[in-house]
Coordinates of C-alpha atoms and ligand atoms in Angstrom, one line a residue:
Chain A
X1 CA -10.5 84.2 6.8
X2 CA -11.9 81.3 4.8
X3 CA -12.9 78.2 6.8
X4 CA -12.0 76.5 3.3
X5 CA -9.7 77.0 0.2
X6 CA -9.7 74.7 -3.0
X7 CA -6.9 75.8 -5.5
X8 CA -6.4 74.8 -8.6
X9 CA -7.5 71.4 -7.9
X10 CA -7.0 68.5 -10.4
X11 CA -7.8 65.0 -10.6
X12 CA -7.3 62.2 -13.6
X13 CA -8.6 58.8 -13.5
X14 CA -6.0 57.3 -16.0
X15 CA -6.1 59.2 -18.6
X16 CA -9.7 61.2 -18.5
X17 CA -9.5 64.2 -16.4
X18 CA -12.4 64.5 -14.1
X19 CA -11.7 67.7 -12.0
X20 CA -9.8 70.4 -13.9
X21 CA -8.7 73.3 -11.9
X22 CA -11.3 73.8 -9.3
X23 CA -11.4 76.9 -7.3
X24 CA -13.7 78.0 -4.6
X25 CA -13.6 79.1 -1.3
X26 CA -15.8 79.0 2.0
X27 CA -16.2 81.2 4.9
X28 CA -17.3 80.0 8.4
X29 CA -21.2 78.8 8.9
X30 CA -22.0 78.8 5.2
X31 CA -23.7 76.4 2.8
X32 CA -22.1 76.1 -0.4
X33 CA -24.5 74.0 -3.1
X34 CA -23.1 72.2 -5.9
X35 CA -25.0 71.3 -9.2
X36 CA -24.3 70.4 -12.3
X37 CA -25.0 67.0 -14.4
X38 CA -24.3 63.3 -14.0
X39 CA -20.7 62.7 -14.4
X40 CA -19.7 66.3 -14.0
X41 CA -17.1 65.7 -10.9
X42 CA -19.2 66.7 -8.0
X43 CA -19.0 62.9 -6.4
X44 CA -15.0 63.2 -7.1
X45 CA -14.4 66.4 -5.9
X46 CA -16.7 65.8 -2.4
X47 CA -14.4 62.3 -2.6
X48 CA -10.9 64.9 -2.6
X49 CA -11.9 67.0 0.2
X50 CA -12.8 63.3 2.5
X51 CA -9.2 62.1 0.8
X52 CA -10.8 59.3 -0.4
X53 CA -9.3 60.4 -3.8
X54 CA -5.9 62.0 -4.2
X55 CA -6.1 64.5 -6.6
X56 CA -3.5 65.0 -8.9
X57 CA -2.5 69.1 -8.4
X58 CA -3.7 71.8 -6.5
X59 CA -4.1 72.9 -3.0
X60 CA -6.4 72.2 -0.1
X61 CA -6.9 74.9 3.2
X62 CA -9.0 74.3 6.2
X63 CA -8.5 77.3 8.6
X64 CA -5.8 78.3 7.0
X65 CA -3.9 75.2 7.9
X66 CA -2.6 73.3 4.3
X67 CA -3.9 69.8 4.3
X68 CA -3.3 68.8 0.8
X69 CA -0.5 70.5 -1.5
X70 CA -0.2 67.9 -4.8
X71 CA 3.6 69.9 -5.3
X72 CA 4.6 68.3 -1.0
X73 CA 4.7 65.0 -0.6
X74 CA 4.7 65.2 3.4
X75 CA 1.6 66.2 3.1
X76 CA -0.1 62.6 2.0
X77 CA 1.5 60.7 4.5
X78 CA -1.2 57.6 5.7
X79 CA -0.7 58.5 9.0
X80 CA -1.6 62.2 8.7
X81 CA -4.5 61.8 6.4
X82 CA -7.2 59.8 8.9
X83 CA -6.0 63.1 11.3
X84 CA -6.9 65.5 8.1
X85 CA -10.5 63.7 7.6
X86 CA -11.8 64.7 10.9
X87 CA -12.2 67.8 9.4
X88 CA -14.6 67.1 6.7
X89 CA -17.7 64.7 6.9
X90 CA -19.5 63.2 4.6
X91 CA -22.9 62.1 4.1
X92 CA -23.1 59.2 1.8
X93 CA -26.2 59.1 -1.0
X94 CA -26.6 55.3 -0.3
X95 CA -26.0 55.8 3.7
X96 CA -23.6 53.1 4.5
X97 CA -24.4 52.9 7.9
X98 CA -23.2 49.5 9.5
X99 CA -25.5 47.0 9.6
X100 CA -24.1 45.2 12.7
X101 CA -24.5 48.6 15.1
X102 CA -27.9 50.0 16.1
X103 CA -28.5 53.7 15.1
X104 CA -27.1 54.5 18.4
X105 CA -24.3 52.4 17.9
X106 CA -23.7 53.7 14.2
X107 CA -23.4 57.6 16.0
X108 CA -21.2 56.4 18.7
X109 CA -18.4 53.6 17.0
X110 CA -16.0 56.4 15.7
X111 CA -16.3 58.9 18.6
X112 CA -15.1 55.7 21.1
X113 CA -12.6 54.5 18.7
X114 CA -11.0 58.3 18.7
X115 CA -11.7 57.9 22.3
X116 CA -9.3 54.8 23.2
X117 CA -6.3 56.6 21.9
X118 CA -6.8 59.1 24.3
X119 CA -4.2 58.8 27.0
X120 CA -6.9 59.0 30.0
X121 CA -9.0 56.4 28.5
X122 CA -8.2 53.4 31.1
X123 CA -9.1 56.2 34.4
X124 CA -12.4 57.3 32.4
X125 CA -13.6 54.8 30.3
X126 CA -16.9 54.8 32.3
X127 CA -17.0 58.5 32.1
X128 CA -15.8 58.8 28.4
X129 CA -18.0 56.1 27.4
X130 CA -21.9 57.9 29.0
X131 CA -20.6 61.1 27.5
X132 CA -20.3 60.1 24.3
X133 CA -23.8 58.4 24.8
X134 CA -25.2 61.3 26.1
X135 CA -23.9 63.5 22.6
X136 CA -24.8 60.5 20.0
X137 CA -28.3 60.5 21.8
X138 CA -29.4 64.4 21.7
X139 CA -28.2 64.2 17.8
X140 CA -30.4 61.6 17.4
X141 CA -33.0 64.1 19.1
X142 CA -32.1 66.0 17.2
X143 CA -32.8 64.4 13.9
X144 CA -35.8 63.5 15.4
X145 CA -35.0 59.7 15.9
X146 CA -35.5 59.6 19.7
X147 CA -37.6 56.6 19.7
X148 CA -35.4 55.0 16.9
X149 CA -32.3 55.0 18.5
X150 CA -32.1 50.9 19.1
X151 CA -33.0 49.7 15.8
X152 CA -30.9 47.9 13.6
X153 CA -30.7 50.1 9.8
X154 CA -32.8 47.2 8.2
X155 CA -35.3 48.2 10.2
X156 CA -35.2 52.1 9.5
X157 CA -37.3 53.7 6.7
X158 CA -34.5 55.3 3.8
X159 CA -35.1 58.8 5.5
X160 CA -34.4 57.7 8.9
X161 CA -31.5 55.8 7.8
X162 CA -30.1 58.8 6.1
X163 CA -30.7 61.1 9.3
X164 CA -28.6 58.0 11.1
X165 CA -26.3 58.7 8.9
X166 CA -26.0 62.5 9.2
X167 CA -25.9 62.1 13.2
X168 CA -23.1 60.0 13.0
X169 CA -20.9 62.4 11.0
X170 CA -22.0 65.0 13.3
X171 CA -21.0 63.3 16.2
X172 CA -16.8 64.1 15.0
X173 CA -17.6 68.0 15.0
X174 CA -16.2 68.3 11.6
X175 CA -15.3 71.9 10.6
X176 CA -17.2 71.1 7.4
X177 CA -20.2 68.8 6.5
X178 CA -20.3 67.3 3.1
X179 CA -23.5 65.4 1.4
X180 CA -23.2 64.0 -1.9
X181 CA -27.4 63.9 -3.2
X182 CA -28.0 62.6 0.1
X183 CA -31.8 62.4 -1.0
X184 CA -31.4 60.8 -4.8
X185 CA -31.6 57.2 -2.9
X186 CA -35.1 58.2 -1.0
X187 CA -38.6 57.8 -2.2
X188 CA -40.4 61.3 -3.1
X189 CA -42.2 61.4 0.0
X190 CA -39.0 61.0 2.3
X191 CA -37.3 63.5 0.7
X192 CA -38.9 66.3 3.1
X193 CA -37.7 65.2 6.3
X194 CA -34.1 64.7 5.4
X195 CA -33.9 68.1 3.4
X196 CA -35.4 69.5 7.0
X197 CA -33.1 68.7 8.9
X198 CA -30.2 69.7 6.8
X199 CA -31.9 73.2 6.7
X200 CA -32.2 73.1 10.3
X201 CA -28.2 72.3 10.6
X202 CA -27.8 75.6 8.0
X203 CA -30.4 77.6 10.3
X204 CA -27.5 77.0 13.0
X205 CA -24.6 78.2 11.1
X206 CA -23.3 74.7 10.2
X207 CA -21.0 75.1 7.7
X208 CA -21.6 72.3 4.6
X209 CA -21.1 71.3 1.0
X210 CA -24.2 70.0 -0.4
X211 CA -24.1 68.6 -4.0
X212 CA -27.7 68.3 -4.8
X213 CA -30.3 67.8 -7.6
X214 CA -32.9 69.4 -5.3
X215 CA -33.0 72.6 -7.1
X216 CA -35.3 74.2 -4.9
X217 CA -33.8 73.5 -1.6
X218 CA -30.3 74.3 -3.1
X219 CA -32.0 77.9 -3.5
X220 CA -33.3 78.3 0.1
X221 CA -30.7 76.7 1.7
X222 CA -27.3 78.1 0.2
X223 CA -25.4 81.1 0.5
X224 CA -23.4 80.5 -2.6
X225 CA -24.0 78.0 -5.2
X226 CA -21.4 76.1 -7.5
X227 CA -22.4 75.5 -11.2
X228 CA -20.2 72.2 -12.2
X229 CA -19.5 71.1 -16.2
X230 CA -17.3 68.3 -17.1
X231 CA -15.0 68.8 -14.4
X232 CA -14.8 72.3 -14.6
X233 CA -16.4 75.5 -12.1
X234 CA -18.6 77.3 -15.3
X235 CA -20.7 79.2 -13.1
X236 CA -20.5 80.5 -9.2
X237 CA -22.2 83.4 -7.0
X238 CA -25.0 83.5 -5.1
X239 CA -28.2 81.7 -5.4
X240 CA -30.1 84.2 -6.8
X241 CA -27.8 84.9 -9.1
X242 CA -27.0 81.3 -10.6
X243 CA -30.4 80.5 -10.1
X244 CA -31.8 83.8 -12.0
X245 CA -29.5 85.3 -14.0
X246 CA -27.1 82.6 -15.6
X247 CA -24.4 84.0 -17.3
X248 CA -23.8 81.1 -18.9
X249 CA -25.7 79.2 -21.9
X250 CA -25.0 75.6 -19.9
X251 CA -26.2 76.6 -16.8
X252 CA -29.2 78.3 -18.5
X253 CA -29.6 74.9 -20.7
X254 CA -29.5 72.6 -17.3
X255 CA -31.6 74.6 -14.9
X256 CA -34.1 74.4 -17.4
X257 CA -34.6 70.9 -17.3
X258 CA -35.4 71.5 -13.9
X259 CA -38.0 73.7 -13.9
X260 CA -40.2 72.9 -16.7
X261 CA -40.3 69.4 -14.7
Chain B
X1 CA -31.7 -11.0 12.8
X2 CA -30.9 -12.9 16.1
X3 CA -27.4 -12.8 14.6
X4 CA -27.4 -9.4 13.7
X5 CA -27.9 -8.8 17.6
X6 CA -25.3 -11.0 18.2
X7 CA -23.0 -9.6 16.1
X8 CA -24.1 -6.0 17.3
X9 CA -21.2 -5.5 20.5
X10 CA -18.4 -6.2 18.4
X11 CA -19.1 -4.2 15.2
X12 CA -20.3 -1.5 17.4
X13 CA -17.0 -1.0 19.1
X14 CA -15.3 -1.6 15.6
X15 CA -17.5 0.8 14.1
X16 CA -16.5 3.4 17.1
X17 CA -12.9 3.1 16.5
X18 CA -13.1 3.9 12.6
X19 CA -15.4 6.7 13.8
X20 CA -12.9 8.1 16.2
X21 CA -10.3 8.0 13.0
X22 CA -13.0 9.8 10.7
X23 CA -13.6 12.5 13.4
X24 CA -9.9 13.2 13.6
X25 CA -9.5 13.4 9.9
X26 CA -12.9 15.8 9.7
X27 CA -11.4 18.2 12.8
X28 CA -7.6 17.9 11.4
X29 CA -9.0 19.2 7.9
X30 CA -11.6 21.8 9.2
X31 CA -8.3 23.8 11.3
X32 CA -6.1 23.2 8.9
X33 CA -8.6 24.1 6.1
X34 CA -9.9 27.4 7.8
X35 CA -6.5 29.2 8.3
X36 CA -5.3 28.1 5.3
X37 CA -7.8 29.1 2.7
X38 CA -7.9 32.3 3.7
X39 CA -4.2 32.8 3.1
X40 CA -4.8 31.5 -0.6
X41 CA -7.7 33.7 -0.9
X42 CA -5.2 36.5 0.3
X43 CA -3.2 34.9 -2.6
X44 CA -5.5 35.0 -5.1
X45 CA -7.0 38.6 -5.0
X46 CA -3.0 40.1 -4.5
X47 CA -2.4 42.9 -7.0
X48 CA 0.8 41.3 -8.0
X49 CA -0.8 39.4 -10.3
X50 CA 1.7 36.6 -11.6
X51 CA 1.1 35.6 -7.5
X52 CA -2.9 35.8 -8.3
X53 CA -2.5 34.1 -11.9
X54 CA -0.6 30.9 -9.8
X55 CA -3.2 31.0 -6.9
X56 CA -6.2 31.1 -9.2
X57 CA -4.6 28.3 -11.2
X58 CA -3.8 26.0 -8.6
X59 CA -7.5 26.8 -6.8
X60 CA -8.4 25.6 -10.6
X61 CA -6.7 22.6 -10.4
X62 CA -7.4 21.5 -7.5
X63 CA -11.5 22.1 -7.5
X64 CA -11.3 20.6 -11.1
X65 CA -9.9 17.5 -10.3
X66 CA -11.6 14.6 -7.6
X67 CA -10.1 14.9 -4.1
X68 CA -9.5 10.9 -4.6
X69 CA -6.8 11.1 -7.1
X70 CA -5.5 14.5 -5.2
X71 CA -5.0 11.4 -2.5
X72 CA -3.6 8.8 -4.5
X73 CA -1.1 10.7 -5.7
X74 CA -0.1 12.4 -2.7
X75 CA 0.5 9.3 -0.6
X76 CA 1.5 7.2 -3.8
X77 CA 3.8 9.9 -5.7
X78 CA 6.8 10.4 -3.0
X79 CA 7.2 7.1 -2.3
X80 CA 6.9 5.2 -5.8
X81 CA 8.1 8.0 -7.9
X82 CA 10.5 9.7 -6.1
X83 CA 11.6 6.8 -4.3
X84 CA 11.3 8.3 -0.9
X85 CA 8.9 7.6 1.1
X86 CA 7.7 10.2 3.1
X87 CA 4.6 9.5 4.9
X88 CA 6.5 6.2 6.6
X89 CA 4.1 3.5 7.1
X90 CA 1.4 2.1 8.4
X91 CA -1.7 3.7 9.9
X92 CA -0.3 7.3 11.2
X93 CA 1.2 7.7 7.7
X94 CA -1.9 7.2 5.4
X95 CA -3.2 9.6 8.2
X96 CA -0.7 12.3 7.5
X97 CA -1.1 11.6 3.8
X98 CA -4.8 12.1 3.9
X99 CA -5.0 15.0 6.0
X100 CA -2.7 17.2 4.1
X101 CA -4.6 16.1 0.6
X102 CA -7.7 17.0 2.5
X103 CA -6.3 20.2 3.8
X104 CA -5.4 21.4 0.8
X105 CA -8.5 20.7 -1.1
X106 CA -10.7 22.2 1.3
X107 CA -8.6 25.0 1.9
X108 CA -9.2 26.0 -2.3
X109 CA -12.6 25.7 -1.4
X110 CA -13.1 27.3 1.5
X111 CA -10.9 30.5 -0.5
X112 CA -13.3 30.8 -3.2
X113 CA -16.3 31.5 -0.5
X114 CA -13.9 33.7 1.8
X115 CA -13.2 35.6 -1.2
X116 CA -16.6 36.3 -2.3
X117 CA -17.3 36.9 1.3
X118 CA -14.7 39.4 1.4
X119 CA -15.6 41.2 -2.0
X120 CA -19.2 40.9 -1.1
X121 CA -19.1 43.5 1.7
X122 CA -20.0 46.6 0.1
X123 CA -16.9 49.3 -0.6
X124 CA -19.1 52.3 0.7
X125 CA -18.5 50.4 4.3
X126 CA -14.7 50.7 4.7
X127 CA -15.2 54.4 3.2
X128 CA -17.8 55.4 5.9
X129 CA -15.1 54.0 8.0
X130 CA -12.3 55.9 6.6
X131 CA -14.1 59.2 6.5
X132 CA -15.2 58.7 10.4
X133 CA -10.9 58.8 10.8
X134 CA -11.1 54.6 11.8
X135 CA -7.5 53.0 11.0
X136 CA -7.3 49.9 9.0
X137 CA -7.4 47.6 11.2
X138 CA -10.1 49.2 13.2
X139 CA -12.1 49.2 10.2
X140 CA -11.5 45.5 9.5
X141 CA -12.0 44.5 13.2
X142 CA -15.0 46.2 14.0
X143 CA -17.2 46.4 10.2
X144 CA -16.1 44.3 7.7
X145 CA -15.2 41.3 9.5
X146 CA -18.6 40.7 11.0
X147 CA -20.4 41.2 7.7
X148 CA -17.9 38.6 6.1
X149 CA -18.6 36.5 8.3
X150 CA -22.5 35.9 8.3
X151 CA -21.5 35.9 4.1
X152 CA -20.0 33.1 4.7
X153 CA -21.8 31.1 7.2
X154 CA -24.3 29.7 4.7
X155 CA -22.1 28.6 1.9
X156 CA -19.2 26.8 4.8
X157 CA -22.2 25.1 6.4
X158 CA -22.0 23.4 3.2
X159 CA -19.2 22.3 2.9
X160 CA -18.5 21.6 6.4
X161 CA -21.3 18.7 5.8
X162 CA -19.8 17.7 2.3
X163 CA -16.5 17.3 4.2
X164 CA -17.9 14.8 6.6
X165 CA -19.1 12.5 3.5
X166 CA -15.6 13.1 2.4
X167 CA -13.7 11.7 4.5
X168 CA -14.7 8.3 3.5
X169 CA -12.8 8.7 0.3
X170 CA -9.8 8.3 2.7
X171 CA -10.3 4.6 2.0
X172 CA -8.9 4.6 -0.8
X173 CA -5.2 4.5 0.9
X174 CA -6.8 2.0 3.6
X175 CA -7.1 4.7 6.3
X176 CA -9.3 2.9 8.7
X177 CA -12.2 5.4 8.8
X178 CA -15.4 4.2 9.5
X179 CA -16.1 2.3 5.9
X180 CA -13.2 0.7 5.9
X181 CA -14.1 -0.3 9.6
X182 CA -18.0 -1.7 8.6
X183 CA -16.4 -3.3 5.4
X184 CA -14.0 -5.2 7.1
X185 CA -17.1 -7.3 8.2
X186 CA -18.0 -8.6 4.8
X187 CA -14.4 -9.8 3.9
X188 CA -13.7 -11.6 7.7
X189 CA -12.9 -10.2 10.7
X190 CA -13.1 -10.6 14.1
X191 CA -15.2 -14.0 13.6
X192 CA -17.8 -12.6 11.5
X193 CA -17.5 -12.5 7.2
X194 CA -20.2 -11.3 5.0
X195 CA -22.1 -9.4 7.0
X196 CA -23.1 -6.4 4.5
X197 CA -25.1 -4.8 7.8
X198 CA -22.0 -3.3 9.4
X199 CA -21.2 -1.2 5.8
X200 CA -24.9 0.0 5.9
X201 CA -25.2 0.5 9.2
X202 CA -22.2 3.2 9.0
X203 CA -25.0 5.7 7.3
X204 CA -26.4 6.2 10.8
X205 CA -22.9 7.5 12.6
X206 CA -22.8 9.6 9.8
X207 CA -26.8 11.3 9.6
X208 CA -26.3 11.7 13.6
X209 CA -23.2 13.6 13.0
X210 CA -24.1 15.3 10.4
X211 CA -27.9 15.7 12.3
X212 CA -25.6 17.4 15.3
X213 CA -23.3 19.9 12.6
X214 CA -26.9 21.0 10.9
X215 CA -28.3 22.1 14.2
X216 CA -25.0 23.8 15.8
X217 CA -24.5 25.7 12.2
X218 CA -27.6 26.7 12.1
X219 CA -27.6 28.4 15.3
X220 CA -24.6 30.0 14.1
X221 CA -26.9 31.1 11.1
X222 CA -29.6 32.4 13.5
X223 CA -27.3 34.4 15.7
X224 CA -26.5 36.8 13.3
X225 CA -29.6 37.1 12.0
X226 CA -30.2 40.4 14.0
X227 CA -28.5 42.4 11.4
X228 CA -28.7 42.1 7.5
Ligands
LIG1 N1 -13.0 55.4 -9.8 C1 -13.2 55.9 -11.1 N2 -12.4 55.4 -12.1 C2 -12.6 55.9 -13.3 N3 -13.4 56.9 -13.7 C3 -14.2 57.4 -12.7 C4 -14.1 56.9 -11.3 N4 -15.0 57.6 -10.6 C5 -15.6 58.5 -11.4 N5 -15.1 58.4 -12.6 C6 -15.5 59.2 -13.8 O1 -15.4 60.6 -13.4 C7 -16.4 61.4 -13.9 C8 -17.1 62.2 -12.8 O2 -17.7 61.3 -12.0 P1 -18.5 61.8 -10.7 O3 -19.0 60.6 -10.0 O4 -17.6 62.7 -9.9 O5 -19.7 62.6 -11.3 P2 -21.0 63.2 -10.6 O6 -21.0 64.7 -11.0 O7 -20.9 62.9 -9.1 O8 -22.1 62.5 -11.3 P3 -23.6 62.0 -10.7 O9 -24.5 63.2 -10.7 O10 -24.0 61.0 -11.7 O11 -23.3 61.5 -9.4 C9 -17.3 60.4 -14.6 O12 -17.1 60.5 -16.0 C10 -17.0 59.1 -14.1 O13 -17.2 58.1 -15.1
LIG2 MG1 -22.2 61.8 -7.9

């Protein structure tokens, strides 16, 4: 079964429709890559899936389980959605990380703040507290940040702060990872070590939506890539396929922008 | 001079006493003035707009007019136009009188920098927040607050220091602040007329106070310097 289904999703702002009927679906551990040009909905349909935006029709399925259904009401209740966003992440193109909390800090706030409302919190607090360390610092490892982990983000590099910023959505175990260009705010030459370590995540099965201008990488890192045109799904398959052998003429028209670049 | 020295002890302790008054009018605003602005800046970034259209208009009013009419006619207007009197007499009522004209007008001040404070914290915060599953208040509490606050430092520090100066204009409805104290000496009082000394020498309480508010502020300033 499908990790994630998208149905028929729709979304207006006033009276221009952004998203119009988007389908697609995801199994378990794969990477699904989203192109397509500015203003084409990918921002707005990553925004749907994290419920920052309520889209006006259609269906959303995480393991099966119906988060969002536009036609039942019970399903957009306040309360309910903050539960529903723990399943998705999302990795921000400008970062937000907070300013106040060190890297480490930035990786751990959420994860405690779930944390209080457990109802052995008071017994474990020390407990609770040095695991939660002990995961936010070996995702820092792992984004290769060991020796960054006290800084403030002022005093991180763009790359650095974006790999922040991937830890600390990793540190909720979302079912699914979302990054919207997570590299278009990074200088060239920073590019490389964020794009590593998202293909490092897909080397270990993690299962993420990636809207990218990074044409190559979207290649090499996807197992199915989405081809997005004024709100609309024009073109989807595999990466070789979308990438090669675009059926259609807009696809063929915007990929070539990219490679004689 | 020799007189001046003479003179000293009792305009000193004069002096003291219309400082004490000043303080309490600059403390009295300041907690009145903090709390309050930030319920008009509430006000005046509501989405029910015929509530933000009054805010904003009042703020307008009240920032485009000089606090020392804004305190004539607030201890003049109940009791010569309306024919009651409602501040009573004497010294507490000119007190009352000025501290809720001085409330007031620093609150509409203080609303316009909480507001830019609060709209100057970047959206893409409370939505890293949101997507991390933080409530609300959570999100308030532990990011945006913090951020609104070191906003807001600078610009308050500002007017924290304007306010002092202000005060003064309480004079005008013969509070006995600290001018009306020193002036006393040129017109007669306790033995000594026209001495102009005691109005000058005023300047002093007020660049030490003022010396003291600087310093503490700025420490304020430095402390959350460690993020940006
Ligand atoms: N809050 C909003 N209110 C009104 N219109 C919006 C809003 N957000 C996005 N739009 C419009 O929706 C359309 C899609 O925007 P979106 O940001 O999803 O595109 P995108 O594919 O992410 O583009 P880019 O590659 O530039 O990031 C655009 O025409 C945009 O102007
Ligand atoms: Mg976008």
């Amino acid at each position: 079964m499908a990790i994630l289904e998208v149905e028929h999703l729709n979304k207006n702002f006033e009276r221009t429709e952004v998203l119009k009927d988007i389908s697609f679906s995801l199994e378990k551990g794969q990477v699904l890559s989203i192109i397509g040009s500015s203003g084409s909905g990918k921002t707005t349909l990553l925004r749907c899936l994290n419920f920052l935006e309520r889209p006006g029709g259609g269906k959303i399925r995480v393991n099966g389980e119906t988060l969002f259904d536009a036609e039942d009401p019970s399903t957009m209740q306040e309360s309910e959605i903050r539960k529903k966003r723990l399943h998705f992440g999302l990795v921000f193109q400008s970062f937000n990380l907070f300013p106040q909390y060190t890297a480490l800090g930035n990786v751990m706030l959420a994860k405690e703040l779930l944390a209080k409302a457990q109802p052995d919190y008071k017994a474990r607090r020390k407990e609770i507290h040095s695991e939660i360390e002990k995961e936010a610092k070996s995702l820092l490892t792992q984004m290769g940040l060991e020796d960054r982990m006290e800084n403030y983000p002022h005093q991180l590099s763009g790359g650095q702060c974006q790999r922040v910023a991937i830890a600390r959505a990793l540190a909720l175990k979302p079912d699914i990872l979302c990054f919207d260009e997570p590299t278009s705010a990074l200088d060239p030459e920073l590019t490389g070590e964020v794009l590593k370590v998202i293909k490092g995540l897909a080397d270990q099965e993690t299962t993420m939506i990636i809207v990218t201008h990074e044409m190559a990488f979207a290649r090499d890192v996807s197992s199915q890539v989405i081809f997005m045109d004024d709100g609309r799904i024009l073109e989807q398959g595999m990466p070789e396929q979308v990438f090669e052998n675009p059926t259609e003429e807009r696809t063929k028209q915007f990929l070539s922008r990219y490679t004689q670049g | 001079m020799e007189l001046i020295l003479e003179q000293f002890p009792v305009v000193i302790q004069s002096l003291n006493i219309g400082f004490i008054q000043t303080l309490k009018l600059f403390f009295v605003t300041l907690l009145g003035a903090v709390p309050l602005g930030l319920i008009i800046s509430f006000g005046s970034m509501s989405r029910f707009r015929p509530l933000s259209y009054l805010t904003k208009i009042i703020v307008w009013i009240v920032r485009g007019t000089p606090l020392m009419i804004q305190l004539l006619i607030i201890y003049y207007f109940p009791g010569l136009v309306l024919d009651n009197p409602i501040w009573g007499g004497g010294e507490s009522g000119r007190f009352l009188a000025a501290s809720v004209a001085f409330i007031f007008n620093y609150a509409c001040y203080f609303s316009e920098i909480y507001r830019g404070g609060i709209q100057g914290v970047p959206k893409g915060q409370e939505e890293a927040g949101l997507v991390l599953g933080m409530t609300r208040s959570q999100i308030f509490f532990r990011i945006t607050l913090l951020q609104m606050i070191k906003r807001i430092v600078p610009p308050m520090s500002n007017e924290i220091i304007t306010l002092v100066k202000d005060t003064s204009l309480a004079r005008i409805i013969a509070l006995q602040e600290i001018i009306w104290a020193g002036q006393a000496f040129l017109k007669g009082s306790q033995g000594i007329s026209g001495a102009i000394w005691p109005l000058f020498f005023t300047a002093v309480y007020y660049l030490i106070f003022n010396g003291i508010l600087t310093v503490l502020l700025g420490q304020l300033e430095k402390k959350l310097d460690y993020f940006r």
